[in-house]
């Protein structure tokens, strides 16, 4: 439980520090609009690692709390933006993790992936359409935020 609270603090701090700079335009930062911030993750909701299934539900509850409360600016959410939480069941299978992470980044256009359990390497592994673009990754296992850039490839 303490790890989840620490994770929440890290996430809110990361959002508070990065979102205000995205005010320049609605399409300037993927996953950030004038009214929302979209974040996502993949989790083992079924399979042998399903004991981690409560994590995204706890995160959903925490984001609901953030969206409902008023901040110092008297606006709900993070600087008036609501957090939209999207997650997929990767069954702790790296193939599914890569597929769903690509979907989060390319189709759902998330601002950051959050809480990926030991699967940060997936960003640099590539997938059918090539490597996943540079992206913010917040790892639940270590409670760290990193910038995951695609590997440089010589053509």
Short mmCIF file of N, CA and C in Angstrom, two decimals:
data_model
loop_
_atom_site.label_atom_id
_atom_site.label_comp_id
_atom_site.label_asym_id
_atom_site.label_seq_id
_atom_site.Cartn_x
_atom_site.Cartn_y
_atom_site.Cartn_z
N UNK A 1 0.83 -1.19 0.00
CA UNK A 1 0.00 0.00 0.00
C UNK A 1 0.87 1.25 0.00
N UNK A 2 1.96 1.24 0.78
CA UNK A 2 2.85 2.40 0.80
C UNK A 2 3.49 2.63 -0.57
N UNK A 3 3.79 1.53 -1.26
CA UNK A 3 4.38 1.65 -2.60
C UNK A 3 3.39 2.31 -3.55
N UNK A 4 2.11 1.96 -3.44
CA UNK A 4 1.09 2.57 -4.29
C UNK A 4 0.94 4.05 -3.99
N UNK A 5 0.99 4.42 -2.73
CA UNK A 5 0.90 5.84 -2.36
C UNK A 5 2.12 6.59 -2.87
N UNK A 6 3.31 6.00 -2.70
CA UNK A 6 4.53 6.64 -3.22
C UNK A 6 4.45 6.78 -4.73
N UNK A 7 3.93 5.77 -5.39
CA UNK A 7 3.77 5.82 -6.83
C UNK A 7 2.83 6.96 -7.22
N UNK A 8 1.71 7.08 -6.50
CA UNK A 8 0.76 8.16 -6.78
C UNK A 8 1.37 9.53 -6.63
N UNK A 9 2.19 9.69 -5.61
CA UNK A 9 2.87 10.97 -5.39
C UNK A 9 3.82 11.25 -6.55
N UNK A 10 4.58 10.23 -6.99
CA UNK A 10 5.50 10.40 -8.11
C UNK A 10 4.73 10.78 -9.37
N UNK A 11 3.60 10.11 -9.63
CA UNK A 11 2.81 10.39 -10.82
C UNK A 11 2.26 11.81 -10.79
N UNK A 12 1.64 12.20 -9.69
CA UNK A 12 1.07 13.54 -9.61
C UNK A 12 2.15 14.60 -9.73
N UNK A 13 3.32 14.36 -9.13
CA UNK A 13 4.43 15.31 -9.26
C UNK A 13 4.88 15.40 -10.71
N UNK A 14 4.99 14.26 -11.39
CA UNK A 14 5.40 14.28 -12.80
C UNK A 14 4.38 15.02 -13.65
N UNK A 15 3.11 14.77 -13.41
CA UNK A 15 2.07 15.47 -14.17
C UNK A 15 2.07 16.96 -13.86
N UNK A 16 2.22 17.31 -12.59
CA UNK A 16 2.21 18.72 -12.21
C UNK A 16 3.38 19.48 -12.82
N UNK A 17 4.52 18.81 -12.97
CA UNK A 17 5.69 19.48 -13.54
C UNK A 17 5.68 19.54 -15.06
N UNK A 18 5.03 18.58 -15.71
CA UNK A 18 5.10 18.54 -17.17
C UNK A 18 3.87 19.08 -17.86
N UNK A 19 2.71 18.98 -17.27
CA UNK A 19 1.48 19.40 -17.93
C UNK A 19 1.38 20.91 -18.13
N UNK A 20 1.77 21.75 -17.17
CA UNK A 20 1.62 23.19 -17.40
C UNK A 20 2.34 23.68 -18.65
N UNK A 21 3.43 23.05 -19.03
CA UNK A 21 4.15 23.45 -20.23
C UNK A 21 3.46 23.03 -21.51
N UNK A 22 2.44 22.23 -21.40
CA UNK A 22 1.74 21.74 -22.58
C UNK A 22 0.56 22.62 -22.96
N UNK A 23 0.43 23.78 -22.36
CA UNK A 23 -0.71 24.65 -22.60
C UNK A 23 -0.67 25.25 -24.00
N UNK A 24 0.49 25.27 -24.64
CA UNK A 24 0.66 25.92 -25.93
C UNK A 24 -0.35 25.51 -26.98
N UNK A 25 -0.80 24.30 -27.03
CA UNK A 25 -1.76 23.85 -28.03
C UNK A 25 -2.27 22.48 -27.69
N UNK A 26 -3.51 22.16 -28.13
CA UNK A 26 -4.11 20.89 -27.74
C UNK A 26 -3.39 19.67 -28.31
N UNK A 27 -2.72 19.77 -29.44
CA UNK A 27 -2.03 18.63 -30.03
C UNK A 27 -0.52 18.67 -29.81
N UNK A 28 -0.06 19.60 -29.01
CA UNK A 28 1.37 19.76 -28.82
C UNK A 28 1.99 18.57 -28.09
N UNK A 29 1.31 18.04 -27.10
CA UNK A 29 1.81 16.90 -26.32
C UNK A 29 0.80 15.77 -26.45
N UNK A 30 1.22 14.58 -26.90
CA UNK A 30 0.27 13.47 -27.00
C UNK A 30 -0.37 13.16 -25.65
N UNK A 31 -1.67 12.95 -25.66
CA UNK A 31 -2.38 12.58 -24.45
C UNK A 31 -2.76 13.74 -23.55
N UNK A 32 -2.42 14.96 -23.92
CA UNK A 32 -2.74 16.12 -23.09
C UNK A 32 -3.57 17.09 -23.92
N UNK A 33 -4.76 17.39 -23.43
CA UNK A 33 -5.60 18.40 -24.05
C UNK A 33 -5.90 19.47 -23.01
N UNK A 34 -6.69 20.44 -23.37
CA UNK A 34 -7.05 21.50 -22.44
C UNK A 34 -7.89 20.95 -21.28
N UNK A 35 -8.55 19.79 -21.48
CA UNK A 35 -9.44 19.26 -20.45
C UNK A 35 -9.05 17.90 -19.89
N UNK A 36 -8.05 17.24 -20.49
CA UNK A 36 -7.73 15.89 -20.01
C UNK A 36 -6.26 15.54 -20.19
N UNK A 37 -5.86 14.52 -19.42
CA UNK A 37 -4.54 13.90 -19.52
C UNK A 37 -4.80 12.40 -19.60
N UNK A 38 -4.36 11.77 -20.67
CA UNK A 38 -4.60 10.33 -20.84
C UNK A 38 -3.32 9.58 -20.48
N UNK A 39 -3.43 8.66 -19.53
CA UNK A 39 -2.32 7.80 -19.15
C UNK A 39 -2.80 6.36 -19.23
N UNK A 40 -1.87 5.43 -19.35
CA UNK A 40 -2.28 4.04 -19.48
C UNK A 40 -1.21 3.08 -19.01
N UNK A 41 -1.54 1.81 -19.05
CA UNK A 41 -0.59 0.78 -18.65
C UNK A 41 -1.11 -0.60 -19.02
N UNK A 42 -0.23 -1.58 -18.90
CA UNK A 42 -0.61 -2.97 -19.10
C UNK A 42 -0.36 -3.72 -17.80
N UNK A 43 -1.27 -4.62 -17.47
CA UNK A 43 -1.20 -5.35 -16.21
C UNK A 43 -1.67 -6.78 -16.39
N UNK A 44 -1.15 -7.71 -15.57
CA UNK A 44 -1.63 -9.09 -15.63
C UNK A 44 -2.94 -9.22 -14.87
N UNK A 45 -4.06 -9.04 -15.57
CA UNK A 45 -5.37 -9.16 -14.93
C UNK A 45 -5.81 -10.62 -14.85
N UNK A 46 -5.16 -11.47 -15.65
CA UNK A 46 -5.45 -12.90 -15.61
C UNK A 46 -4.14 -13.64 -15.81
N UNK A 47 -4.18 -14.95 -15.64
CA UNK A 47 -2.97 -15.75 -15.79
C UNK A 47 -2.26 -15.94 -14.46
N UNK A 48 -1.02 -16.46 -14.53
CA UNK A 48 -0.31 -16.82 -13.31
C UNK A 48 0.08 -15.63 -12.44
N UNK A 49 0.14 -14.43 -12.99
CA UNK A 49 0.51 -13.25 -12.21
C UNK A 49 -0.71 -12.39 -11.87
N UNK A 50 -1.89 -12.98 -11.90
CA UNK A 50 -3.13 -12.23 -11.67
C UNK A 50 -3.24 -11.64 -10.27
N UNK A 51 -2.33 -12.01 -9.38
CA UNK A 51 -2.37 -11.41 -8.04
C UNK A 51 -2.08 -9.91 -8.10
N UNK A 52 -1.53 -9.43 -9.23
CA UNK A 52 -1.29 -8.01 -9.42
C UNK A 52 -2.51 -7.29 -9.99
N UNK A 53 -3.59 -8.00 -10.27
CA UNK A 53 -4.78 -7.42 -10.88
C UNK A 53 -5.38 -6.25 -10.09
N UNK A 54 -5.31 -6.22 -8.76
CA UNK A 54 -5.88 -5.08 -8.04
C UNK A 54 -5.13 -3.75 -8.26
N UNK A 55 -3.91 -3.80 -8.79
CA UNK A 55 -3.13 -2.56 -8.95
C UNK A 55 -3.82 -1.56 -9.87
N UNK A 56 -4.24 -1.93 -11.09
CA UNK A 56 -4.88 -0.91 -11.93
C UNK A 56 -6.22 -0.43 -11.37
N UNK A 57 -6.90 -1.28 -10.60
CA UNK A 57 -8.14 -0.85 -9.97
C UNK A 57 -7.86 0.18 -8.87
N UNK A 58 -6.79 -0.04 -8.11
CA UNK A 58 -6.38 0.95 -7.11
C UNK A 58 -5.97 2.25 -7.77
N UNK A 59 -5.27 2.15 -8.90
CA UNK A 59 -4.87 3.35 -9.62
C UNK A 59 -6.09 4.09 -10.16
N UNK A 60 -7.08 3.34 -10.65
CA UNK A 60 -8.31 3.95 -11.13
C UNK A 60 -9.01 4.71 -9.99
N UNK A 61 -9.04 4.11 -8.82
CA UNK A 61 -9.65 4.78 -7.67
C UNK A 61 -8.86 6.05 -7.30
N UNK A 62 -7.54 5.96 -7.34
CA UNK A 62 -6.71 7.13 -7.01
C UNK A 62 -6.92 8.24 -8.03
N UNK A 63 -6.94 7.90 -9.32
CA UNK A 63 -7.17 8.92 -10.35
C UNK A 63 -8.56 9.52 -10.20
N UNK A 64 -9.54 8.70 -9.80
CA UNK A 64 -10.88 9.21 -9.53
C UNK A 64 -10.85 10.23 -8.40
N UNK A 65 -10.06 9.94 -7.37
CA UNK A 65 -9.90 10.88 -6.25
C UNK A 65 -9.28 12.19 -6.74
N UNK A 66 -8.21 12.09 -7.54
CA UNK A 66 -7.55 13.29 -8.06
C UNK A 66 -8.53 14.10 -8.93
N UNK A 67 -9.31 13.41 -9.75
CA UNK A 67 -10.27 14.09 -10.63
C UNK A 67 -11.39 14.77 -9.84
N UNK A 68 -11.74 14.22 -8.69
CA UNK A 68 -12.85 14.76 -7.90
C UNK A 68 -12.44 15.90 -6.97
N UNK A 69 -11.20 15.91 -6.54
CA UNK A 69 -10.78 16.92 -5.57
C UNK A 69 -10.37 18.21 -6.27
N UNK A 70 -10.44 19.31 -5.53
CA UNK A 70 -10.01 20.61 -6.06
C UNK A 70 -8.59 20.88 -5.58
N UNK A 71 -7.75 21.33 -6.50
CA UNK A 71 -6.37 21.64 -6.17
C UNK A 71 -6.24 23.07 -5.67
N UNK A 72 -5.00 23.53 -5.47
CA UNK A 72 -4.76 24.90 -4.99
C UNK A 72 -5.32 25.95 -5.95
N UNK A 73 -5.46 25.58 -7.23
CA UNK A 73 -6.01 26.52 -8.22
C UNK A 73 -7.54 26.50 -8.24
N UNK A 74 -8.15 25.73 -7.32
CA UNK A 74 -9.61 25.60 -7.18
C UNK A 74 -10.25 24.85 -8.35
N UNK A 75 -9.45 24.18 -9.16
CA UNK A 75 -9.97 23.40 -10.28
C UNK A 75 -9.85 21.92 -9.96
N UNK A 76 -10.73 21.12 -10.49
CA UNK A 76 -10.69 19.67 -10.28
C UNK A 76 -9.64 19.04 -11.18
N UNK A 77 -9.05 17.94 -10.70
CA UNK A 77 -8.04 17.23 -11.48
C UNK A 77 -6.67 17.87 -11.32
N UNK A 78 -5.86 17.79 -12.37
CA UNK A 78 -4.51 18.36 -12.37
C UNK A 78 -4.56 19.64 -13.20
N UNK A 79 -4.51 20.77 -12.54
CA UNK A 79 -4.62 22.07 -13.21
C UNK A 79 -5.85 22.13 -14.11
N UNK A 80 -6.97 21.59 -13.62
CA UNK A 80 -8.23 21.63 -14.36
C UNK A 80 -8.38 20.52 -15.39
N UNK A 81 -7.41 19.65 -15.51
CA UNK A 81 -7.49 18.54 -16.47
C UNK A 81 -7.86 17.26 -15.74
N UNK A 82 -8.77 16.49 -16.32
CA UNK A 82 -9.17 15.21 -15.76
C UNK A 82 -8.22 14.13 -16.27
N UNK A 83 -7.87 13.19 -15.40
CA UNK A 83 -7.00 12.08 -15.78
C UNK A 83 -7.86 10.96 -16.35
N UNK A 84 -7.56 10.56 -17.57
CA UNK A 84 -8.23 9.43 -18.20
C UNK A 84 -7.28 8.24 -18.09
N UNK A 85 -7.74 7.15 -17.49
CA UNK A 85 -6.91 5.98 -17.21
C UNK A 85 -7.32 4.83 -18.12
N UNK A 86 -6.39 4.35 -18.95
CA UNK A 86 -6.63 3.21 -19.84
C UNK A 86 -5.63 2.11 -19.51
N UNK A 87 -6.12 0.88 -19.42
CA UNK A 87 -5.20 -0.24 -19.18
C UNK A 87 -5.71 -1.49 -19.87
N UNK A 88 -4.74 -2.36 -20.16
CA UNK A 88 -5.03 -3.61 -20.87
C UNK A 88 -4.45 -4.79 -20.11
N UNK A 89 -5.05 -5.97 -20.33
CA UNK A 89 -4.60 -7.21 -19.70
C UNK A 89 -3.50 -7.85 -20.55
N UNK A 90 -2.26 -7.76 -20.08
CA UNK A 90 -1.15 -8.37 -20.83
C UNK A 90 -0.83 -9.78 -20.36
N UNK A 91 -1.52 -10.27 -19.35
CA UNK A 91 -1.34 -11.62 -18.81
C UNK A 91 0.12 -11.90 -18.44
N UNK A 92 0.89 -10.87 -18.21
CA UNK A 92 2.32 -10.94 -17.91
C UNK A 92 3.06 -11.71 -19.01
N UNK A 93 2.63 -11.44 -20.25
CA UNK A 93 3.21 -12.05 -21.44
C UNK A 93 3.87 -10.92 -22.24
N UNK A 94 5.18 -11.01 -22.46
CA UNK A 94 5.90 -9.90 -23.09
C UNK A 94 5.38 -9.59 -24.50
N UNK A 95 4.91 -10.59 -25.22
CA UNK A 95 4.35 -10.34 -26.55
C UNK A 95 3.10 -9.47 -26.47
N UNK A 96 2.22 -9.80 -25.52
CA UNK A 96 1.02 -8.99 -25.33
C UNK A 96 1.37 -7.61 -24.77
N UNK A 97 2.38 -7.56 -23.90
CA UNK A 97 2.81 -6.27 -23.35
C UNK A 97 3.26 -5.34 -24.47
N UNK A 98 4.06 -5.86 -25.39
CA UNK A 98 4.53 -5.04 -26.51
C UNK A 98 3.36 -4.58 -27.38
N UNK A 99 2.43 -5.49 -27.65
CA UNK A 99 1.28 -5.17 -28.49
C UNK A 99 0.40 -4.09 -27.83
N UNK A 100 0.09 -4.27 -26.54
CA UNK A 100 -0.78 -3.32 -25.86
C UNK A 100 -0.08 -1.99 -25.58
N UNK A 101 1.22 -2.04 -25.34
CA UNK A 101 1.96 -0.80 -25.15
C UNK A 101 1.97 0.01 -26.43
N UNK A 102 2.15 -0.67 -27.56
CA UNK A 102 2.08 0.02 -28.85
C UNK A 102 0.71 0.63 -29.06
N UNK A 103 -0.34 -0.09 -28.68
CA UNK A 103 -1.70 0.44 -28.81
C UNK A 103 -1.88 1.68 -27.93
N UNK A 104 -1.39 1.62 -26.70
CA UNK A 104 -1.51 2.77 -25.81
C UNK A 104 -0.83 4.01 -26.39
N UNK A 105 0.37 3.81 -26.92
CA UNK A 105 1.15 4.94 -27.43
C UNK A 105 0.63 5.43 -28.77
N UNK A 106 0.38 4.52 -29.69
CA UNK A 106 0.05 4.92 -31.06
C UNK A 106 -1.44 5.16 -31.30
N UNK A 107 -2.30 4.35 -30.72
CA UNK A 107 -3.74 4.51 -30.96
C UNK A 107 -4.42 5.35 -29.88
N UNK A 108 -4.14 5.02 -28.62
CA UNK A 108 -4.77 5.75 -27.52
C UNK A 108 -4.09 7.08 -27.25
N UNK A 109 -2.88 7.26 -27.78
CA UNK A 109 -2.12 8.52 -27.64
C UNK A 109 -1.96 8.94 -26.18
N UNK A 110 -1.50 8.01 -25.34
CA UNK A 110 -1.32 8.32 -23.92
C UNK A 110 -0.14 9.28 -23.72
N UNK A 111 -0.24 10.08 -22.68
CA UNK A 111 0.84 10.98 -22.30
C UNK A 111 1.99 10.20 -21.68
N UNK A 112 1.65 9.18 -20.88
CA UNK A 112 2.65 8.36 -20.20
C UNK A 112 2.07 6.98 -19.95
N UNK A 113 2.96 5.98 -19.89
CA UNK A 113 2.53 4.67 -19.42
C UNK A 113 2.96 4.58 -17.97
N UNK A 114 2.08 4.01 -17.18
CA UNK A 114 2.27 4.05 -15.74
C UNK A 114 2.08 2.66 -15.16
N UNK A 115 3.02 2.25 -14.30
CA UNK A 115 2.84 1.03 -13.54
C UNK A 115 3.21 -0.25 -14.24
N UNK A 116 3.85 -0.19 -15.38
CA UNK A 116 4.24 -1.41 -16.08
C UNK A 116 5.15 -2.23 -15.17
N UNK A 117 4.80 -3.46 -14.93
CA UNK A 117 5.53 -4.30 -13.98
C UNK A 117 6.74 -4.96 -14.63
N UNK A 118 7.88 -4.30 -14.56
CA UNK A 118 9.11 -4.88 -15.07
C UNK A 118 9.16 -5.04 -16.57
N UNK A 119 8.37 -4.26 -17.30
CA UNK A 119 8.29 -4.43 -18.75
C UNK A 119 8.69 -3.17 -19.50
N UNK A 120 9.47 -2.31 -18.91
CA UNK A 120 9.89 -1.07 -19.55
C UNK A 120 10.69 -1.33 -20.81
N UNK A 121 11.43 -2.42 -20.89
CA UNK A 121 12.26 -2.74 -22.05
C UNK A 121 11.44 -2.87 -23.31
N UNK A 122 10.15 -3.10 -23.20
CA UNK A 122 9.28 -3.30 -24.36
C UNK A 122 9.33 -2.09 -25.30
N UNK A 123 9.55 -0.90 -24.77
CA UNK A 123 9.58 0.29 -25.60
C UNK A 123 10.68 0.24 -26.65
N UNK A 124 11.80 -0.35 -26.32
CA UNK A 124 12.90 -0.39 -27.25
C UNK A 124 12.95 -1.68 -28.06
N UNK A 125 12.05 -2.60 -27.80
CA UNK A 125 12.06 -3.87 -28.49
C UNK A 125 11.50 -3.76 -29.90
N UNK A 126 10.67 -2.75 -30.13
CA UNK A 126 10.06 -2.59 -31.44
C UNK A 126 8.84 -3.49 -31.59
N UNK A 127 8.11 -3.28 -32.65
CA UNK A 127 6.93 -4.09 -32.93
C UNK A 127 6.70 -4.03 -34.43
N UNK A 128 5.54 -4.42 -34.92
CA UNK A 128 5.29 -4.54 -36.36
C UNK A 128 5.58 -3.25 -37.13
N UNK A 129 5.23 -2.11 -36.58
CA UNK A 129 5.41 -0.86 -37.31
C UNK A 129 6.71 -0.15 -36.93
N UNK A 130 7.63 -0.84 -36.27
CA UNK A 130 8.91 -0.23 -35.90
C UNK A 130 8.96 0.07 -34.41
N UNK A 131 10.03 0.73 -33.96
CA UNK A 131 10.16 1.01 -32.54
C UNK A 131 9.11 2.01 -32.07
N UNK A 132 8.72 1.88 -30.83
CA UNK A 132 7.75 2.79 -30.24
C UNK A 132 8.42 4.14 -30.02
N UNK A 133 7.73 5.25 -30.32
CA UNK A 133 8.36 6.57 -30.17
C UNK A 133 8.77 6.85 -28.72
N UNK A 134 9.63 7.84 -28.54
CA UNK A 134 10.06 8.24 -27.20
C UNK A 134 8.83 8.50 -26.34
N UNK A 135 8.91 8.11 -25.06
CA UNK A 135 7.73 8.14 -24.22
C UNK A 135 8.12 8.18 -22.75
N UNK A 136 7.25 8.74 -21.92
CA UNK A 136 7.48 8.76 -20.47
C UNK A 136 7.01 7.44 -19.88
N UNK A 137 7.84 6.83 -19.05
CA UNK A 137 7.50 5.56 -18.42
C UNK A 137 7.64 5.72 -16.91
N UNK A 138 6.60 5.38 -16.17
CA UNK A 138 6.67 5.40 -14.71
C UNK A 138 6.52 3.96 -14.26
N UNK A 139 7.59 3.40 -13.70
CA UNK A 139 7.67 1.98 -13.35
C UNK A 139 7.22 1.77 -11.92
N UNK A 140 6.18 0.95 -11.75
CA UNK A 140 5.65 0.68 -10.42
C UNK A 140 6.63 -0.10 -9.56
N UNK A 141 7.41 -0.97 -10.18
CA UNK A 141 8.34 -1.81 -9.43
C UNK A 141 9.39 -1.00 -8.70
N UNK A 142 9.87 0.07 -9.32
CA UNK A 142 10.93 0.87 -8.71
C UNK A 142 10.47 2.27 -8.33
N UNK A 143 9.22 2.61 -8.66
CA UNK A 143 8.68 3.95 -8.42
C UNK A 143 9.58 5.02 -9.04
N UNK A 144 10.05 4.77 -10.26
CA UNK A 144 10.89 5.74 -10.95
C UNK A 144 10.22 6.20 -12.23
N UNK A 145 10.54 7.40 -12.63
CA UNK A 145 10.05 7.94 -13.90
C UNK A 145 11.25 8.06 -14.83
N UNK A 146 11.12 7.55 -16.04
CA UNK A 146 12.22 7.63 -17.00
C UNK A 146 11.67 8.06 -18.35
N UNK A 147 12.57 8.51 -19.18
CA UNK A 147 12.24 8.85 -20.56
C UNK A 147 12.76 7.71 -21.40
N UNK A 148 11.87 6.98 -22.05
CA UNK A 148 12.26 5.84 -22.85
C UNK A 148 12.30 6.25 -24.31
N UNK A 149 13.49 6.30 -24.87
CA UNK A 149 13.65 6.69 -26.27
C UNK A 149 13.93 5.45 -27.10
N UNK A 150 13.47 5.45 -28.35
CA UNK A 150 13.79 4.30 -29.20
C UNK A 150 15.27 4.23 -29.47
N UNK A 151 15.80 3.03 -29.71
CA UNK A 151 17.23 2.91 -29.96
C UNK A 151 17.61 3.57 -31.27
N UNK A 152 18.82 4.07 -31.32
CA UNK A 152 19.35 4.62 -32.57
C UNK A 152 19.76 3.46 -33.46
N UNK A 153 19.31 3.49 -34.69
CA UNK A 153 19.64 2.39 -35.61
C UNK A 153 20.37 2.96 -36.81
N UNK A 154 21.43 2.29 -37.18
CA UNK A 154 22.15 2.71 -38.38
C UNK A 154 21.45 2.12 -39.58
N UNK A 155 21.20 2.94 -40.55
CA UNK A 155 20.49 2.52 -41.76
C UNK A 155 21.47 2.05 -42.80
#
